[in-house]
CSV table of C-alpha atoms in Angstrom, one decimal:
chain,number,residue,atom,x,y,z
A,187,ASN,CA,61.4,-8.0,19.1
A,188,ILE,CA,63.4,-6.5,16.2
A,189,GLY,CA,62.9,-2.8,15.8
A,190,LEU,CA,61.8,-0.8,18.8
A,191,GLY,CA,60.0,2.1,17.1
A,192,CYS,CA,57.9,3.9,19.7
A,193,GLY,CA,57.7,0.7,21.9
A,194,LEU,CA,54.1,-0.3,21.2
A,195,THR,CA,54.9,-3.9,20.3
A,196,LEU,CA,57.2,-4.2,23.3
A,197,GLY,CA,54.4,-2.7,25.5
A,198,ALA,CA,51.9,-5.3,24.1
A,199,LEU,CA,54.4,-8.1,24.7
A,200,ARG,CA,54.8,-7.0,28.3
A,201,THR,CA,51.1,-7.6,29.0
A,202,TYR,CA,51.8,-11.3,28.8
A,203,ASN,CA,53.6,-13.3,31.4
A,204,LEU,CA,56.8,-13.8,29.4
A,205,ASP,CA,60.1,-15.0,31.0
A,206,GLU,CA,62.3,-13.0,28.8
A,207,ILE,CA,62.1,-10.4,25.9
A,208,ASP,CA,65.1,-9.4,23.9
A,209,ASN,CA,64.7,-6.1,22.0
A,210,VAL,CA,67.1,-5.3,19.2
A,211,GLU,CA,67.3,-1.8,17.9
A,212,ILE,CA,70.0,-0.4,15.7
A,213,SER,CA,69.5,3.2,16.5
A,214,GLY,CA,70.3,4.7,19.9
A,215,VAL,CA,68.3,7.7,18.9
A,216,VAL,CA,65.2,5.6,18.5
A,217,ALA,CA,65.9,3.9,21.9
A,218,ASN,CA,66.3,7.3,23.6
A,219,GLY,CA,63.1,8.6,22.0
A,220,VAL,CA,60.8,5.8,23.1
A,221,LYS,CA,60.3,7.5,26.5
A,222,TYR,CA,58.3,10.2,24.7
A,223,PHE,CA,55.7,7.5,23.9
A,224,ASP,CA,55.3,6.1,27.5
A,225,PHE,CA,51.7,7.4,27.5
A,226,ALA,CA,51.0,4.9,24.7
A,227,ASN,CA,53.4,2.0,25.4
A,228,ASN,CA,53.0,2.0,29.2
A,229,MET,CA,56.5,0.7,29.9
A,230,SER,CA,60.1,1.2,30.5
A,231,ILE,CA,62.5,-0.2,28.0
A,232,GLU,CA,64.4,-2.5,30.3
A,233,ASP,CA,63.5,-4.4,33.4
A,234,ASN,CA,64.0,-7.9,34.8
A,235,VAL,CA,62.1,-9.3,31.8
A,236,SER,CA,63.1,-7.1,28.8
A,237,LYS,CA,66.6,-6.3,27.7
A,238,LEU,CA,67.5,-3.8,25.1
A,239,TYR,CA,70.4,-4.3,22.7
A,240,ILE,CA,71.6,-1.4,20.6
A,241,ILE,CA,73.1,-3.3,17.7
A,242,GLY,CA,72.3,-4.3,14.2
A,243,VAL,CA,70.1,-7.4,14.1
A,244,ASN,CA,72.5,-9.4,11.9
A,245,SER,CA,75.3,-8.8,14.4
A,246,PHE,CA,73.1,-9.7,17.3
A,247,LEU,CA,71.9,-12.9,15.7
A,248,TYR,CA,75.3,-14.1,14.5
A,249,ARG,CA,76.7,-13.5,18.0
A,250,ASN,CA,73.7,-15.1,19.8
A,251,LYS,CA,72.9,-18.8,19.4
A,252,LYS,CA,69.7,-18.5,21.4
A,253,LYS,CA,66.4,-20.0,20.0
A,254,TYR,CA,63.1,-18.1,20.4
A,255,ASP,CA,59.5,-19.1,20.6
A,256,ILE,CA,58.5,-16.0,18.7
A,257,ILE,CA,60.4,-13.4,16.7
A,258,ILE,CA,58.6,-10.2,15.8
A,259,ASN,CA,60.4,-8.4,13.0
A,260,GLU,CA,59.4,-4.8,12.4
A,261,PRO,CA,61.9,-3.6,9.8
A,262,PRO,CA,62.1,0.0,8.6
A,263,PRO,CA,60.4,0.9,5.4
A,264,ALA,CA,62.0,-0.7,2.4
A,265,TRP,CA,63.1,2.6,0.9
A,266,MET,CA,65.4,3.4,3.8
A,267,ARG,CA,69.1,2.8,3.5
A,268,ASP,CA,70.1,-0.9,4.1
A,269,ALA,CA,66.5,-1.8,4.9
A,270,THR,CA,66.2,-4.1,1.8
A,271,ARG,CA,68.3,-6.7,3.6
A,272,ALA,CA,65.4,-7.2,6.0
A,273,PHE,CA,63.4,-8.5,3.1
A,274,SER,CA,66.0,-10.9,1.7
A,275,LYS,CA,66.0,-14.7,1.7
A,276,GLU,CA,69.3,-14.8,3.6
A,277,PHE,CA,67.8,-12.7,6.4
A,278,LEU,CA,64.6,-14.7,6.7
A,279,VAL,CA,66.7,-17.9,6.9
A,280,LEU,CA,68.8,-16.3,9.7
A,281,LEU,CA,65.5,-15.6,11.6
A,282,ARG,CA,64.2,-19.1,10.9
A,283,ASN,CA,67.5,-20.6,12.3
A,284,HIS,CA,66.9,-18.7,15.6
A,285,LEU,CA,63.4,-20.1,16.1
A,286,ASP,CA,62.6,-23.1,18.2
A,287,ASP,CA,61.1,-26.0,16.3
A,288,ASP,CA,57.6,-24.8,17.2
A,289,GLY,CA,58.5,-21.1,17.0
A,290,ILE,CA,56.9,-18.5,14.8
A,291,LEU,CA,58.0,-15.4,13.0
A,292,SER,CA,55.7,-12.3,12.9
A,293,GLN,CA,56.9,-10.2,9.9
A,294,TRP,CA,55.5,-6.7,9.6
A,295,VAL,CA,55.3,-5.2,6.1
A,296,LEU,CA,54.3,-1.6,5.5
A,297,ALA,CA,52.1,-2.4,2.5
A,298,ASN,CA,52.1,1.0,0.9
A,299,GLU,CA,55.9,0.8,0.6
A,300,MET,CA,55.5,-2.4,-1.5
A,301,ILE,CA,53.1,-1.0,-4.1
A,302,MET,CA,54.4,0.3,-7.4
A,303,ARG,CA,53.2,3.7,-8.7
A,304,ASP,CA,50.9,1.9,-11.2
A,305,GLY,CA,49.2,0.1,-8.2
A,306,SER,CA,51.0,-3.2,-8.9
A,307,LEU,CA,51.8,-5.3,-5.9
A,308,LEU,CA,54.8,-6.9,-7.6
A,309,PRO,CA,57.3,-6.0,-4.9
A,310,PHE,CA,55.1,-7.6,-2.2
A,311,LYS,CA,54.5,-10.6,-4.4
A,312,ILE,CA,58.2,-11.1,-4.8
A,313,PHE,CA,58.8,-10.8,-1.1
A,314,TYR,CA,55.9,-13.1,-0.3
A,315,LYS,CA,57.3,-15.8,-2.7
A,316,THR,CA,60.6,-15.6,-0.8
A,317,PHE,CA,58.8,-15.7,2.6
A,318,ASP,CA,56.9,-18.7,1.5
A,319,GLU,CA,60.1,-20.5,0.4
A,320,VAL,CA,61.6,-20.0,3.9
A,321,PHE,CA,58.4,-20.5,5.9
A,322,PRO,CA,56.3,-23.1,4.1
A,323,TYR,CA,53.6,-22.7,6.8
A,324,ASN,CA,52.4,-19.2,6.8
A,325,LEU,CA,49.4,-16.9,7.2
A,326,GLY,CA,48.8,-13.3,6.2
A,327,PHE,CA,46.7,-10.5,7.8
A,328,ILE,CA,46.0,-7.3,5.9
A,329,SER,CA,44.5,-4.1,7.2
A,330,LYS,CA,42.8,-1.9,4.7
A,331,THR,CA,41.4,1.6,5.4
A,332,LYS,CA,40.3,4.6,3.5
A,333,LEU,CA,43.0,7.2,3.6
A,334,PRO,CA,43.4,10.5,1.8
A,335,LYS,CA,44.8,10.0,-1.7
A,336,ASN,CA,45.3,13.7,-2.5
A,337,SER,CA,45.6,15.9,0.5
A,338,TYR,CA,47.6,18.8,1.8
A,339,ILE,CA,48.0,20.7,5.0
A,340,ILE,CA,47.0,24.4,5.4
A,341,GLY,CA,48.1,25.6,8.8
A,342,ASN,CA,47.1,22.8,11.1
A,343,LYS,CA,44.2,21.5,9.0
A,344,LEU,CA,44.3,18.5,6.7
A,345,VAL,CA,42.4,19.3,3.4
A,346,THR,CA,41.4,16.2,1.4
A,347,TYR,CA,39.8,16.1,-2.0
A,348,GLU,CA,39.9,12.4,-2.9
A,349,TYR,CA,40.0,9.2,-0.9
A,350,SER,CA,41.2,5.8,-1.9
A,351,ASP,CA,41.4,2.3,-0.4
A,352,VAL,CA,44.9,1.8,0.9
A,353,TYR,CA,46.5,-1.4,2.3
A,354,ASP,CA,48.2,-0.1,5.4
A,355,GLU,CA,49.9,-3.1,6.9
A,356,ILE,CA,50.5,-6.7,6.2
A,357,ILE,CA,51.4,-9.1,9.0
A,358,LEU,CA,52.9,-12.4,7.9
A,359,ILE,CA,53.2,-15.3,10.3
A,360,GLY,CA,55.7,-18.0,9.4
A,361,SER,CA,56.6,-21.3,10.9
A,362,LYS,CA,58.6,-24.4,10.2
A,363,LYS,CA,55.6,-26.6,11.2
A,364,PRO,CA,51.8,-26.3,10.6
A,365,ILE,CA,50.3,-23.5,12.7
A,366,LYS,CA,47.8,-24.6,15.2
A,367,PHE,CA,45.0,-22.4,16.5
A,368,ASP,CA,43.2,-22.6,19.8
A,369,LYS,CA,39.5,-22.5,18.7
A,370,ASN,CA,38.5,-21.4,22.2
A,371,ILE,CA,40.3,-18.0,21.9
A,372,ARG,CA,38.0,-15.1,21.2
A,373,VAL,CA,39.0,-11.7,20.1
A,374,ASN,CA,36.7,-8.8,21.1
């Protein structure tokens, strides 16, 4: 798991019977702050299954020759300093090289960070073309909700005067091989 955030993904991973979970987070501040979200993530950061590494993901992967069944990459928003590396072809190749032959990458994309002011999806289209080159077998999942377009806060109240459709998140799943589905799995 790359990028700890508030620990929700790690908490979800811990609900499965996994042998080992490596968590890579560059910020010690984020790692220290995750305890404030224990009510939502239902976990401690480290135990006999999960290990936390406070280090840049590139350094971690270059030092580590381990192969993974799944890598979940949750990079910071693209506008943050040095975050654009997480969307580069070189980085995606590095992730692919750390996957088992049947492994998959789950790549989180904050969609509204990839939309131009004119509404164009050009930044996402460029990233997806790169993703598709590195992971020829891939799927995409998009969440779309109505969010306030023009809003402001007065005191503790959100005042909204126009709504628009917003693409919140995009999850890309990439693999070296065709992705197989278990048709018997049902999601409620």
